[in-house]
Tab-separated table of C-alpha atoms and ligand atoms in Angstrom:
chain	number	residue	atom	x	y	z
A	21	MET	CA	-124.402	-58.232	-15.427
A	22	HIS	CA	-122.965	-58.837	-18.847
A	23	ASP	CA	-120.753	-56.363	-20.557
A	24	PHE	CA	-122.293	-54.949	-23.703
A	25	GLU	CA	-121.215	-56.871	-26.786
A	26	PRO	CA	-122.136	-54.958	-29.920
A	27	LYS	CA	-123.764	-56.791	-32.797
A	28	ILE	CA	-122.255	-55.673	-36.077
A	29	VAL	CA	-123.706	-56.638	-39.428
A	30	ALA	CA	-121.414	-56.394	-42.438
A	31	PHE	CA	-122.803	-56.281	-45.958
A	32	VAL	CA	-119.928	-57.051	-48.273
A	33	CYS	CA	-119.401	-57.709	-51.934
A	34	THR	CA	-118.204	-61.154	-52.833
A	35	TRP	CA	-115.382	-60.088	-55.129
A	36	CYS	CA	-113.326	-57.801	-52.925
A	37	THR	CA	-114.295	-57.449	-49.291
A	38	TYR	CA	-115.505	-60.995	-48.810
A	39	ALA	CA	-112.275	-62.259	-50.296
A	40	GLY	CA	-110.399	-59.783	-48.088
A	41	ALA	CA	-112.166	-61.080	-44.988
A	42	ASP	CA	-111.414	-64.609	-46.131
A	43	LEU	CA	-107.772	-63.707	-46.496
A	44	ALA	CA	-107.744	-62.330	-42.964
A	45	GLY	CA	-109.175	-65.655	-41.822
A	46	THR	CA	-106.800	-67.892	-43.713
A	47	SER	CA	-103.905	-65.716	-42.564
A	48	ARG	CA	-105.105	-66.310	-38.998
A	49	MET	CA	-105.459	-62.621	-38.235
A	50	GLN	CA	-107.532	-61.903	-35.152
A	51	TYR	CA	-110.584	-59.642	-35.251
A	52	PRO	CA	-113.626	-59.187	-33.024
A	53	PRO	CA	-116.181	-61.972	-33.381
A	54	ASN	CA	-118.984	-59.409	-33.182
A	55	VAL	CA	-119.336	-59.131	-36.899
A	56	ARG	CA	-121.841	-61.160	-38.948
A	57	VAL	CA	-120.897	-61.130	-42.603
A	58	LEU	CA	-123.485	-61.169	-45.388
A	59	LYS	CA	-122.210	-61.673	-48.879
A	60	PHE	CA	-123.612	-59.918	-51.951
A	61	PRO	CA	-122.688	-60.045	-55.605
A	62	CYS	CA	-121.874	-56.323	-55.609
A	63	THR	CA	-122.174	-53.230	-53.400
A	64	GLY	CA	-124.607	-52.064	-56.045
A	65	ARG	CA	-126.961	-54.789	-54.835
A	66	ILE	CA	-126.908	-53.616	-51.235
A	67	ASP	CA	-130.245	-51.864	-50.940
A	68	PRO	CA	-130.540	-49.275	-48.146
A	69	VAL	CA	-133.534	-51.257	-46.942
A	70	PHE	CA	-131.125	-54.043	-45.903
A	71	ILE	CA	-129.443	-51.625	-43.555
A	72	LEU	CA	-132.762	-50.636	-42.022
A	73	ARG	CA	-133.645	-54.281	-41.650
A	74	ALA	CA	-130.377	-54.956	-39.863
A	75	PHE	CA	-130.982	-52.138	-37.399
A	76	GLN	CA	-134.570	-53.256	-36.858
A	77	LYS	CA	-133.466	-56.795	-36.163
A	78	GLY	CA	-130.962	-55.778	-33.530
A	79	ALA	CA	-127.731	-54.601	-35.117
A	80	ASP	CA	-125.901	-51.950	-33.132
A	81	GLY	CA	-123.654	-51.120	-36.035
A	82	VAL	CA	-123.601	-51.755	-39.771
A	83	LEU	CA	-120.699	-52.001	-42.154
A	84	VAL	CA	-121.023	-51.825	-45.913
A	85	SER	CA	-117.922	-52.659	-47.851
A	86	GLY	CA	-116.929	-53.486	-51.384
A	87	CYS	CA	-114.306	-52.997	-54.050
A	88	HIS	CA	-112.295	-49.827	-54.389
A	89	PRO	CA	-113.473	-47.434	-57.102
A	90	GLY	CA	-112.356	-48.747	-60.456
A	91	ASP	CA	-112.127	-52.340	-59.241
A	92	CYS	CA	-115.808	-53.269	-59.466
A	93	HIS	CA	-116.369	-56.684	-61.006
A	94	TYR	CA	-119.367	-55.194	-62.797
A	95	MET	CA	-117.537	-52.014	-63.797
A	96	ALA	CA	-119.632	-49.395	-61.982
A	97	GLY	CA	-121.699	-51.023	-59.223
A	98	ASN	CA	-119.720	-49.356	-56.485
A	99	PHE	CA	-119.884	-45.937	-58.151
A	100	HIS	CA	-123.660	-46.138	-58.166
A	101	ALA	CA	-123.676	-47.424	-54.608
A	102	ARG	CA	-121.496	-44.519	-53.523
A	103	ARG	CA	-124.115	-41.973	-54.612
A	104	ARG	CA	-126.976	-43.939	-53.155
A	105	PHE	CA	-125.267	-44.285	-49.813
A	106	ALA	CA	-124.289	-40.634	-49.678
A	107	ALA	CA	-127.968	-39.777	-50.104
A	108	PHE	CA	-129.080	-42.429	-47.624
A	109	ARG	CA	-126.701	-41.158	-44.974
A	110	ALA	CA	-128.132	-37.691	-45.382
A	111	LEU	CA	-131.635	-39.070	-44.970
A	112	LEU	CA	-130.771	-41.036	-41.852
A	113	ASN	CA	-129.062	-38.014	-40.397
A	114	PHE	CA	-132.121	-35.873	-41.041
A	115	VAL	CA	-134.388	-38.258	-39.168
A	116	GLY	CA	-131.942	-38.385	-36.285
A	117	VAL	CA	-129.815	-41.513	-36.652
A	118	ASP	CA	-126.237	-41.326	-35.392
A	119	LEU	CA	-124.098	-41.954	-38.461
A	120	ASN	CA	-121.238	-43.229	-36.345
A	121	ARG	CA	-123.035	-46.556	-36.300
A	122	LEU	CA	-122.927	-46.899	-40.032
A	123	GLN	CA	-119.631	-47.367	-41.769
A	124	PHE	CA	-118.764	-47.543	-45.443
A	125	SER	CA	-115.427	-48.904	-46.565
A	126	TRP	CA	-113.504	-50.110	-49.557
A	127	VAL	CA	-111.610	-53.295	-48.750
A	128	SER	CA	-109.959	-55.236	-51.561
A	129	ALA	CA	-109.272	-58.963	-51.762
A	130	ALA	CA	-105.652	-58.275	-50.837
A	131	GLU	CA	-106.439	-56.149	-47.801
A	132	GLY	CA	-106.928	-58.721	-45.054
A	133	GLY	CA	-105.225	-56.314	-42.679
A	134	LYS	CA	-107.536	-53.460	-43.582
A	135	TRP	CA	-110.563	-55.678	-42.970
A	136	VAL	CA	-109.279	-56.419	-39.486
A	137	ASP	CA	-108.715	-52.705	-38.830
A	138	VAL	CA	-112.116	-51.649	-40.115
A	139	VAL	CA	-114.005	-54.269	-38.142
A	140	THR	CA	-112.020	-53.672	-34.989
A	141	GLU	CA	-112.449	-49.933	-35.171
A	142	LEU	CA	-116.187	-50.087	-35.806
A	143	THR	CA	-116.716	-52.664	-33.065
A	144	GLU	CA	-114.810	-50.574	-30.548
A	145	ARG	CA	-116.597	-47.400	-31.553
A	146	VAL	CA	-120.018	-49.021	-31.211
A	147	ARG	CA	-118.964	-50.606	-27.939
A	148	THR	CA	-118.331	-47.187	-26.437
A	149	MET	CA	-121.569	-45.849	-27.916
A	150	GLY	CA	-123.581	-48.619	-26.304
A	151	PRO	CA	-126.603	-50.426	-27.731
A	152	MET	CA	-128.630	-48.802	-30.472
A	153	PRO	CA	-132.144	-48.547	-29.086
A	154	GLU	CA	-133.986	-46.509	-31.707
A	155	PHE	CA	-135.045	-49.033	-34.324
A	156	LYS	CA	-135.337	-51.850	-31.827
A	157	GLU	CA	-137.727	-49.866	-29.672
A	158	LEU	CA	-139.912	-49.230	-32.668
A	159	GLU	CA	-140.096	-52.974	-33.274
A	160	HIS	CA	-141.789	-53.418	-29.928
A	161	GLU	CA	-144.065	-50.441	-30.030
A	162	GLU	CA	-147.636	-50.605	-31.132
A	163	GLN	CA	-149.414	-47.865	-32.971
A	164	TRP	CA	-151.259	-46.628	-29.946
A	165	SER	CA	-150.019	-46.738	-26.387
A	166	GLY	CA	-151.364	-50.272	-26.172
A	167	ALA	CA	-153.604	-49.173	-23.317
A	168	ILE	CA	-157.263	-49.341	-24.193
A	169	ASN	CA	-158.595	-47.890	-20.997
A	170	THR	CA	-157.599	-44.286	-21.621
A	171	PRO	CA	-160.133	-41.616	-20.646
A	172	GLU	CA	-160.501	-40.579	-24.299
A	173	LEU	CA	-161.355	-44.074	-25.456
A	174	LYS	CA	-163.660	-44.642	-22.526
A	175	GLU	CA	-165.514	-41.488	-23.409
A	176	ALA	CA	-165.702	-42.589	-27.024
A	177	TYR	CA	-167.092	-46.006	-26.065
A	178	ASP	CA	-169.581	-44.467	-23.669
A	179	SER	CA	-170.881	-42.141	-26.301
A	180	ILE	CA	-171.533	-44.955	-28.762
A	181	GLY	CA	-174.475	-46.086	-26.608
B	17	MET	CA	-136.761	-17.467	-67.016
B	18	ASN	CA	-138.177	-16.674	-63.639
B	19	ALA	CA	-136.810	-13.182	-63.444
B	20	LYS	CA	-138.314	-11.630	-60.347
B	21	ALA	CA	-138.309	-8.263	-62.054
B	22	ASN	CA	-140.929	-9.327	-64.560
B	23	LYS	CA	-143.388	-10.408	-61.915
B	24	ASN	CA	-146.526	-8.624	-61.098
B	25	HIS	CA	-146.656	-8.573	-57.293
B	26	VAL	CA	-150.054	-8.316	-55.669
B	27	THR	CA	-151.498	-8.992	-52.242
B	28	SER	CA	-154.361	-11.178	-53.386
B	29	ILE	CA	-155.194	-13.034	-56.559
B	30	GLU	CA	-158.729	-12.323	-57.681
B	31	PRO	CA	-161.032	-14.888	-59.306
B	32	ALA	CA	-160.827	-12.889	-62.527
B	33	TYR	CA	-157.244	-14.011	-62.970
B	34	TYR	CA	-158.263	-17.665	-62.827
B	35	GLU	CA	-161.203	-16.979	-65.104
B	36	ALA	CA	-158.834	-15.637	-67.722
B	37	ILE	CA	-156.760	-18.821	-67.439
B	38	THR	CA	-159.937	-20.875	-67.674
B	39	GLU	CA	-160.871	-19.103	-70.909
B	40	ALA	CA	-157.431	-19.701	-72.374
B	41	ILE	CA	-157.498	-23.393	-71.417
B	42	ARG	CA	-160.955	-23.910	-72.917
B	43	LYS	CA	-159.996	-22.184	-76.129
B	44	GLU	CA	-156.881	-24.256	-76.501
B	45	ALA	CA	-158.541	-27.539	-75.546
B	46	VAL	CA	-161.363	-26.980	-78.003
B	47	LYS	CA	-158.900	-26.122	-80.724
B	48	ILE	CA	-156.692	-29.168	-80.319
B	49	LEU	CA	-159.686	-31.487	-80.057
B	50	LYS	CA	-161.313	-29.982	-83.122
B	51	ASN	CA	-158.236	-30.181	-85.297
B	52	GLU	CA	-157.561	-33.658	-83.912
B	53	THR	CA	-154.140	-32.859	-82.548
B	54	VAL	CA	-155.151	-34.851	-79.484
B	55	VAL	CA	-157.684	-37.526	-78.613
B	56	GLY	CA	-158.399	-36.046	-75.212
B	57	VAL	CA	-157.353	-33.444	-72.690
B	58	VAL	CA	-156.624	-34.152	-69.028
B	59	GLY	CA	-157.795	-31.128	-67.083
B	60	TYR	CA	-160.122	-30.025	-64.311
B	61	LEU	CA	-163.901	-29.884	-64.259
B	62	PRO	CA	-165.918	-28.169	-61.529
B	63	GLY	CA	-166.309	-30.446	-58.533
B	64	ARG	CA	-169.710	-31.287	-57.145
B	65	ARG	CA	-169.267	-29.065	-54.138
B	66	LYS	CA	-168.685	-25.371	-54.460
B	67	GLY	CA	-165.042	-24.370	-54.431
B	68	THR	CA	-163.757	-27.752	-55.619
B	69	ALA	CA	-162.426	-29.153	-58.873
B	70	SER	CA	-162.059	-32.699	-60.138
B	71	PRO	CA	-159.523	-34.073	-62.560
B	72	ALA	CA	-161.088	-35.299	-65.786
B	73	LEU	CA	-160.210	-36.596	-69.216
B	74	VAL	CA	-162.362	-34.733	-71.723
B	75	THR	CA	-162.698	-36.032	-75.250
B	76	THR	CA	-165.397	-33.842	-76.792
B	77	VAL	CA	-165.660	-30.153	-77.576
B	78	GLU	CA	-168.740	-29.841	-75.333
B	79	GLU	CA	-166.842	-31.212	-72.373
B	80	ALA	CA	-163.782	-29.136	-73.167
B	81	GLU	CA	-165.887	-26.026	-72.868
B	82	LYS	CA	-166.548	-26.915	-69.247
B	83	LEU	CA	-162.877	-27.153	-68.217
B	84	ILE	CA	-161.870	-24.800	-65.434
B	85	PHE	CA	-158.879	-23.464	-63.611
B	86	SER	CA	-159.243	-22.136	-60.085
B	87	PRO	CA	-157.266	-22.196	-56.838
B	88	ALA	CA	-159.062	-25.475	-56.156
B	89	CYS	CA	-157.169	-27.160	-59.009
B	90	VAL	CA	-154.689	-28.701	-56.637
B	91	ASN	CA	-154.155	-32.116	-58.227
B	92	ASN	CA	-151.056	-32.970	-60.159
B	93	LEU	CA	-152.587	-34.353	-63.336
B	94	SER	CA	-149.421	-35.972	-64.613
B	95	VAL	CA	-150.233	-39.003	-62.485
B	96	TYR	CA	-153.038	-39.827	-64.931
B	97	LEU	CA	-150.525	-40.449	-67.680
B	98	THR	CA	-148.329	-42.933	-65.846
B	99	LYS	CA	-148.155	-46.654	-66.137
B	100	ALA	CA	-150.042	-47.035	-62.900
B	101	LYS	CA	-153.130	-45.479	-64.500
B	102	LYS	CA	-153.033	-47.622	-67.570
B	103	GLY	CA	-154.549	-46.664	-70.832
B	104	VAL	CA	-154.898	-42.914	-71.214
B	105	LEU	CA	-151.938	-42.605	-73.522
B	106	LYS	CA	-152.785	-45.700	-75.523
B	107	GLN	CA	-155.486	-43.892	-77.474
B	108	GLY	CA	-153.063	-41.394	-79.006
B	109	LYS	CA	-151.619	-37.989	-78.258
B	110	VAL	CA	-153.224	-36.295	-75.260
B	111	GLY	CA	-153.397	-32.754	-74.002
B	112	ILE	CA	-152.709	-32.007	-70.362
B	113	VAL	CA	-153.185	-28.952	-68.207
B	114	ALA	CA	-150.071	-28.430	-66.123
B	115	LYS	CA	-149.007	-25.962	-63.458
B	116	GLY	CA	-145.301	-25.362	-62.984
B	117	CYS	CA	-144.924	-27.990	-60.286
B	118	ASP	CA	-146.824	-30.507	-62.425
B	119	MET	CA	-144.569	-29.726	-65.372
B	120	ARG	CA	-141.660	-30.848	-63.252
B	121	ALA	CA	-143.277	-34.221	-62.861
B	122	LEU	CA	-143.851	-34.425	-66.611
B	123	ALA	CA	-140.189	-33.604	-67.226
B	124	GLY	CA	-139.141	-36.210	-64.674
B	125	LEU	CA	-141.355	-38.835	-66.256
B	126	MET	CA	-139.808	-38.041	-69.625
B	127	THR	CA	-136.377	-38.438	-68.062
B	128	GLU	CA	-137.432	-41.860	-66.883
B	129	SER	CA	-138.843	-42.839	-70.290
B	130	GLN	CA	-142.345	-43.058	-68.930
B	131	LEU	CA	-143.649	-40.383	-71.253
B	132	GLN	CA	-142.596	-39.004	-74.573
B	133	ARG	CA	-142.796	-35.362	-75.371
B	134	GLU	CA	-144.317	-35.979	-78.783
B	135	ASP	CA	-147.223	-37.850	-77.187
B	136	LEU	CA	-148.222	-34.782	-75.204
B	137	PHE	CA	-149.696	-31.402	-75.865
B	138	ILE	CA	-148.962	-29.403	-72.742
B	139	ILE	CA	-151.196	-26.502	-71.814
B	140	GLY	CA	-148.970	-24.809	-69.272
B	141	VAL	CA	-150.599	-22.660	-66.595
B	142	VAL	CA	-148.909	-19.511	-65.385
B	143	CYS	CA	-149.891	-20.368	-61.869
B	144	PRO	CA	-150.135	-17.907	-59.007
B	145	GLY	CA	-150.939	-20.624	-56.479
B	146	VAL	CA	-153.613	-22.980	-55.212
B	147	TYR	CA	-155.502	-23.407	-51.939
B	148	GLY	CA	-153.836	-25.074	-49.029
B	149	PHE	CA	-155.630	-27.803	-47.115
B	150	GLY	CA	-158.250	-27.135	-44.539
B	151	VAL	CA	-158.744	-23.541	-45.587
B	152	GLN	CA	-161.822	-21.588	-46.474
B	153	ARG	CA	-162.220	-21.961	-50.200
B	154	THR	CA	-163.492	-18.520	-51.024
B	155	GLY	CA	-162.740	-16.799	-54.306
B	156	THR	CA	-159.687	-14.758	-53.528
B	157	LEU	CA	-156.297	-16.354	-52.999
B	158	THR	CA	-154.396	-14.685	-50.181
B	159	GLU	CA	-151.518	-15.334	-47.871
B	160	GLU	CA	-153.996	-17.000	-45.487
B	161	ASN	CA	-155.289	-19.707	-47.778
B	162	ILE	CA	-152.443	-20.401	-50.198
B	163	ALA	CA	-150.817	-23.865	-50.095
B	164	ARG	CA	-147.561	-24.243	-48.230
B	165	LYS	CA	-145.632	-25.360	-51.316
B	166	CYS	CA	-146.755	-22.286	-53.247
B	167	ARG	CA	-145.029	-20.067	-50.729
B	168	GLU	CA	-141.690	-21.344	-51.967
B	169	CYS	CA	-142.611	-21.887	-55.587
B	170	THR	CA	-139.941	-21.183	-58.170
B	171	VAL	CA	-141.942	-22.381	-61.161
B	172	HIS	CA	-144.904	-20.025	-61.323
B	173	MET	CA	-143.964	-19.573	-64.945
B	174	PRO	CA	-143.707	-23.010	-66.553
B	175	GLU	CA	-141.284	-23.430	-69.411
B	176	GLY	CA	-141.429	-25.853	-72.280
B	177	ALA	CA	-145.206	-26.052	-72.629
B	178	ASP	CA	-146.884	-25.934	-76.025
B	179	VAL	CA	-148.960	-22.982	-74.930
B	180	ALA	CA	-149.093	-20.978	-71.722
B	181	ALA	CA	-152.379	-19.906	-70.184
B	182	GLY	CA	-152.275	-16.727	-68.107
B	183	THR	CA	-149.964	-13.826	-67.547
B	184	HIS	CA	-147.635	-13.423	-64.676
B	185	ALA	CA	-148.970	-12.714	-61.211
B	186	GLU	CA	-147.887	-13.794	-57.784
B	187	LEU	CA	-148.538	-12.953	-54.189
B	188	ALA	CA	-146.082	-10.519	-52.697
B	189	ASP	CA	-143.753	-11.288	-49.795
B	190	LEU	CA	-144.904	-14.729	-48.719
B	191	THR	CA	-142.931	-16.310	-45.924
B	192	PRO	CA	-141.458	-19.618	-47.058
B	193	GLU	CA	-142.940	-21.831	-44.349
B	194	GLU	CA	-141.405	-25.104	-45.432
B	195	ALA	CA	-137.924	-23.627	-45.470
B	196	GLU	CA	-138.452	-22.297	-41.969
B	197	GLU	CA	-139.774	-25.594	-40.714
B	198	MET	CA	-136.858	-27.440	-42.257
B	199	ALA	CA	-134.356	-25.084	-40.671
B	200	ARG	CA	-136.080	-25.661	-37.341
B	201	ILE	CA	-135.727	-29.439	-37.654
B	202	GLU	CA	-132.120	-29.190	-38.771
B	203	ALA	CA	-131.302	-27.112	-35.735
B	204	MET	CA	-132.652	-29.752	-33.351
B	205	PRO	CA	-130.257	-32.080	-31.573
B	206	GLN	CA	-130.218	-35.527	-33.134
B	207	THR	CA	-132.344	-37.197	-30.485
B	208	GLU	CA	-135.024	-34.554	-30.866
B	209	ARG	CA	-135.041	-35.011	-34.610
B	210	TRP	CA	-135.614	-38.713	-34.094
B	211	ALA	CA	-138.438	-38.004	-31.666
B	212	PHE	CA	-139.977	-35.542	-34.107
B	213	TRP	CA	-140.082	-37.955	-37.028
B	214	LYS	CA	-140.929	-40.913	-34.876
B	215	GLU	CA	-144.026	-39.152	-33.617
B	216	HIS	CA	-145.089	-38.199	-37.125
B	217	PHE	CA	-144.411	-41.586	-38.667
B	218	SER	CA	-146.089	-43.439	-35.799
B	219	ARG	CA	-149.359	-41.834	-36.805
B	220	CYS	CA	-149.152	-43.218	-40.340
B	221	ILE	CA	-152.022	-45.600	-41.053
B	222	ARG	CA	-150.358	-47.037	-44.181
B	223	CYS	CA	-153.250	-46.115	-46.396
B	224	MET	CA	-150.682	-45.607	-49.169
B	225	ALA	CA	-152.481	-42.574	-50.500
B	226	CYS	CA	-149.133	-40.790	-50.674
B	227	ARG	CA	-147.902	-43.490	-53.011
B	228	GLN	CA	-151.023	-43.628	-55.155
B	229	VAL	CA	-150.999	-39.924	-55.828
B	230	CYS	CA	-147.306	-39.637	-56.629
B	231	PRO	CA	-146.470	-39.554	-60.332
B	232	PHE	CA	-143.135	-41.178	-59.585
B	233	CYS	CA	-144.530	-44.127	-57.642
B	234	TYR	CA	-145.485	-45.917	-60.829
B	235	CYS	CA	-143.767	-49.200	-59.959
B	236	GLU	CA	-146.048	-52.075	-60.826
B	237	GLN	CA	-144.846	-53.875	-57.781
B	238	CYS	CA	-143.800	-51.679	-54.921
B	239	LEU	CA	-141.006	-52.937	-52.717
B	240	CYS	CA	-143.250	-52.210	-49.772
B	241	ASP	CA	-145.896	-54.694	-50.915
B	242	LYS	CA	-143.514	-57.591	-51.274
B	243	ASN	CA	-143.837	-60.283	-48.681
B	244	ARG	CA	-141.470	-63.017	-49.822
B	245	PRO	CA	-139.193	-61.936	-48.355
B	246	GLN	CA	-140.811	-59.004	-46.697
B	247	ALA	CA	-138.617	-55.932	-46.928
B	248	VAL	CA	-140.903	-53.533	-45.115
B	249	GLU	CA	-143.512	-54.565	-42.602
B	250	SER	CA	-146.849	-53.603	-44.078
B	251	SER	CA	-149.068	-53.222	-41.042
B	252	PRO	CA	-149.342	-49.780	-39.503
B	253	ARG	CA	-146.924	-50.219	-36.644
B	254	PRO	CA	-144.079	-47.854	-35.797
B	255	ALA	CA	-141.265	-50.104	-37.026
B	256	GLY	CA	-142.730	-50.695	-40.468
B	257	ASN	CA	-143.837	-47.097	-40.713
B	258	MET	CA	-140.334	-45.794	-40.156
B	259	ALA	CA	-139.012	-48.177	-42.806
B	260	TRP	CA	-141.756	-47.232	-45.244
B	261	HIS	CA	-141.044	-43.543	-44.896
B	262	LEU	CA	-137.319	-43.951	-45.276
B	263	VAL	CA	-137.807	-46.141	-48.336
B	264	ARG	CA	-140.270	-43.698	-49.834
B	265	ALA	CA	-137.994	-40.716	-49.276
B	266	MET	CA	-135.060	-42.640	-50.697
B	267	HIS	CA	-136.963	-43.770	-53.788
B	268	LEU	CA	-138.123	-40.260	-54.515
B	269	ALA	CA	-134.727	-38.688	-53.932
B	270	GLY	CA	-133.565	-36.896	-57.042
B	271	ARG	CA	-136.890	-37.593	-58.746
B	272	CYS	CA	-139.554	-35.825	-56.718
B	273	GLY	CA	-140.817	-32.682	-58.408
B	274	GLY	CA	-142.113	-31.164	-55.190
B	275	CYS	CA	-145.791	-31.061	-56.116
B	276	ALA	CA	-146.567	-31.890	-52.456
B	277	GLU	CA	-149.455	-34.094	-53.502
B	278	CYS	CA	-148.254	-36.797	-51.132
B	279	GLU	CA	-148.509	-34.402	-48.218
B	280	ARG	CA	-151.867	-33.048	-49.346
B	281	VAL	CA	-153.527	-36.449	-49.484
B	282	CYS	CA	-152.086	-37.750	-46.227
B	283	PRO	CA	-154.998	-38.184	-43.837
B	284	MET	CA	-152.659	-38.107	-40.858
B	285	ASP	CA	-151.024	-34.745	-41.616
B	286	ILE	CA	-147.527	-36.122	-41.897
B	287	PRO	CA	-145.222	-33.438	-43.331
B	288	LEU	CA	-143.936	-35.583	-46.178
B	289	ASN	CA	-142.815	-32.709	-48.321
B	290	LEU	CA	-140.263	-31.737	-45.692
B	291	LEU	CA	-138.529	-35.032	-46.306
B	292	ASN	CA	-138.843	-34.640	-50.066
B	293	ARG	CA	-137.428	-31.167	-49.957
B	294	ARG	CA	-134.645	-32.199	-47.679
B	295	MET	CA	-133.565	-34.913	-50.089
B	296	ALA	CA	-133.828	-32.503	-53.006
B	297	GLN	CA	-131.599	-30.059	-51.171
B	298	GLU	CA	-129.166	-32.812	-50.331
B	299	LEU	CA	-128.852	-33.929	-53.944
B	300	LYS	CA	-128.329	-30.375	-55.009
B	301	GLU	CA	-125.469	-30.008	-52.575
B	302	LEU	CA	-123.961	-33.383	-53.402
B	303	TYR	CA	-124.452	-33.619	-57.152
B	304	ASP	CA	-125.601	-30.186	-58.199
B	305	PHE	CA	-128.869	-31.610	-59.411
B	306	GLU	CA	-132.289	-30.029	-59.208
B	307	ALA	CA	-135.473	-31.486	-60.637
B	308	GLY	CA	-136.302	-28.907	-63.250
B	309	LEU	CA	-138.692	-28.276	-66.064
B	310	THR	CA	-136.621	-29.936	-68.765
B	311	PRO	CA	-136.031	-33.664	-69.074
B	312	VAL	CA	-132.450	-34.744	-68.514
B	313	GLU	CA	-130.483	-37.750	-69.647
B	314	LYS	CA	-130.355	-39.416	-66.232
B	315	GLY	CA	-131.343	-38.592	-62.681
B	316	PRO	CA	-128.600	-38.065	-60.069
B	317	LEU	CA	-128.935	-41.520	-58.541
B	318	ASN	CA	-128.846	-43.237	-61.908
B	319	GLU	CA	-125.473	-41.922	-62.869
B	320	TYR	CA	-122.119	-41.255	-61.248
B	321	LYS	CA	-118.861	-39.477	-61.714
B	322	GLU	CA	-115.588	-41.137	-60.939
B	323	ASN	CA	-114.601	-38.241	-58.721
B	324	ASP	CA	-117.830	-38.092	-56.681
B	325	ASP	CA	-117.248	-37.241	-53.053
B	326	GLN	CA	-116.298	-40.264	-50.987
B	327	SER	CA	-115.043	-38.605	-47.858
B	328	PHE	CA	-117.556	-40.679	-45.883
B	329	ILE	CA	-116.030	-43.959	-47.072
B	330	LYS	CA	-113.153	-45.143	-44.971
C	425	SF4	S1	-146.160	-24.711	-56.402
C	425	SF4	FE1	-146.128	-23.058	-57.913
C	425	SF4	S2	-146.848	-23.970	-59.789
C	425	SF4	FE2	-147.367	-25.384	-58.141
C	425	SF4	S3	-149.452	-24.845	-57.552
C	425	SF4	FE3	-148.104	-23.643	-56.245
C	425	SF4	S4	-147.769	-21.714	-57.281
C	425	SF4	FE4	-148.636	-23.137	-58.766
C	426	SF4	S1	-142.307	-46.475	-52.799
C	426	SF4	FE1	-140.624	-46.969	-54.139
C	426	SF4	S2	-141.067	-49.028	-54.881
C	426	SF4	FE2	-142.943	-48.215	-54.042
C	426	SF4	S3	-144.012	-47.347	-55.773
C	426	SF4	FE3	-142.860	-45.683	-54.796
C	426	SF4	S4	-140.920	-45.617	-55.869
C	426	SF4	FE4	-141.871	-47.562	-56.359
C	427	SF4	S1	-143.075	-37.461	-53.642
C	427	SF4	FE1	-144.810	-36.147	-53.254
C	427	SF4	S2	-144.101	-34.116	-53.832
C	427	SF4	FE2	-142.716	-35.584	-54.776
C	427	SF4	S3	-143.542	-35.957	-56.796
C	427	SF4	FE3	-144.369	-37.530	-55.444
C	427	SF4	S4	-146.343	-36.695	-54.762
C	427	SF4	FE4	-145.154	-34.989	-55.617
C	428	SF4	S1	-150.773	-40.967	-46.911
C	428	SF4	FE1	-150.059	-40.552	-44.836
C	428	SF4	S2	-151.055	-42.103	-43.558
C	428	SF4	FE2	-151.222	-42.784	-45.688
C	428	SF4	S3	-149.452	-44.118	-45.976
C	428	SF4	FE3	-148.855	-42.070	-46.666
C	428	SF4	S4	-147.934	-41.120	-44.867
C	428	SF4	FE4	-149.068	-42.901	-44.146
């Protein structure tokens, strides 16, 4: 049996966090290889639907990270994102998603070390939580039970006569 | 304001009250058509079956004299003025009959530059409530047949209309069912909450009626119809359904006026207004914003403050 290796998807902005992650790489800092990085022009471009998509497609944890407030390349993208994500978290919580699987961070281009910490911490946390089944299960479910020989359906067919 | 003290509390609302509103609406509609203030009035005509009403755009005095208001006037008419229903506003200024909850949608649409106040003549209705779904549509409105949203209504008395039809009356001591239901869901452990919504969303047949009827779903291309790349699976399967409902709730957050039309038209009885209300409550707590009867500069998710809470960001 294999040990559980969490899949982490990181949505990052190109100007700060991506550069920060790059710095961690060029500085040869070690961090868990569980993270898949997707680069965006700005945190403001990271639509909540991307996060859903990641969970649906098998992510056990998601990280969203961009520039610190005030450092946005487009002036206010991260301020807008901050409100949107606060609302989105509340929504996910209300439908019963464990928010510990979803992390938001500010990591600047100079913070290679912080990138390593954030990724390591999230990976370890998700590792102890285990796989995230909810969205994945939905992917494989059909609308109905999939069984077409239920008594109700049989009765319905019989009565068509 | 909605000072409770000024309200006339009763245990049932008799047809006579609606008849008085009907008279006032007719009088006003006739007047503004005659003096050419407006080119038409969006209101309600009697439906073909007894105890029903249909939305209509009336453009003549004869038609205006047939307008009605009754507990069957459930529709939010503001949807007829949006981009999605092209054309009504192109002819010129229009009149519209609006209950309090519909006025909220009008205000929201003005906020979003979809409507301009000067293009509208608003006949506000001092609304005691409308029928819920699946109830006996007899004359009197009582605690038994009133719509769920009307039990928690805070806008019986619409503000900012050009004229108001009706005086103040409302049913006494209604239990706020939606608030109770929401508290019940909040109290559930997380896994139960997931099971609750999963069951509801799994029944969704993706007929998109909830989107069609919503005044705020006026996008000419909905994210959920896009297929290159596909953001949200469009067939009625549980995965896509969950995504659709989360996207819908998110897109309506801070915008939804709470007319509950989405929930009313849902053929699968999915309690959509619980999600809407939850998001409204959330935005009130986070950003002290409530969709009200007056247009604002920007909605809560279209603006920001530098010192917004970011305790969740590590
Ligand atoms: S919510 Fe209020 S304004 Fe809207 S129909 Fe009910 S009572 Fe009337
Ligand atoms: S669901 Fe969203 S994208 Fe689609 S019409 Fe409504 S608001 Fe627009
Ligand atoms: S989301 Fe539903 S309750 Fe809100 S404005 Fe749209 S139709 Fe009305
Ligand atoms: S109206 Fe109901 S069944 Fe139709 S798409 Fe909306 S939630 Fe699904």
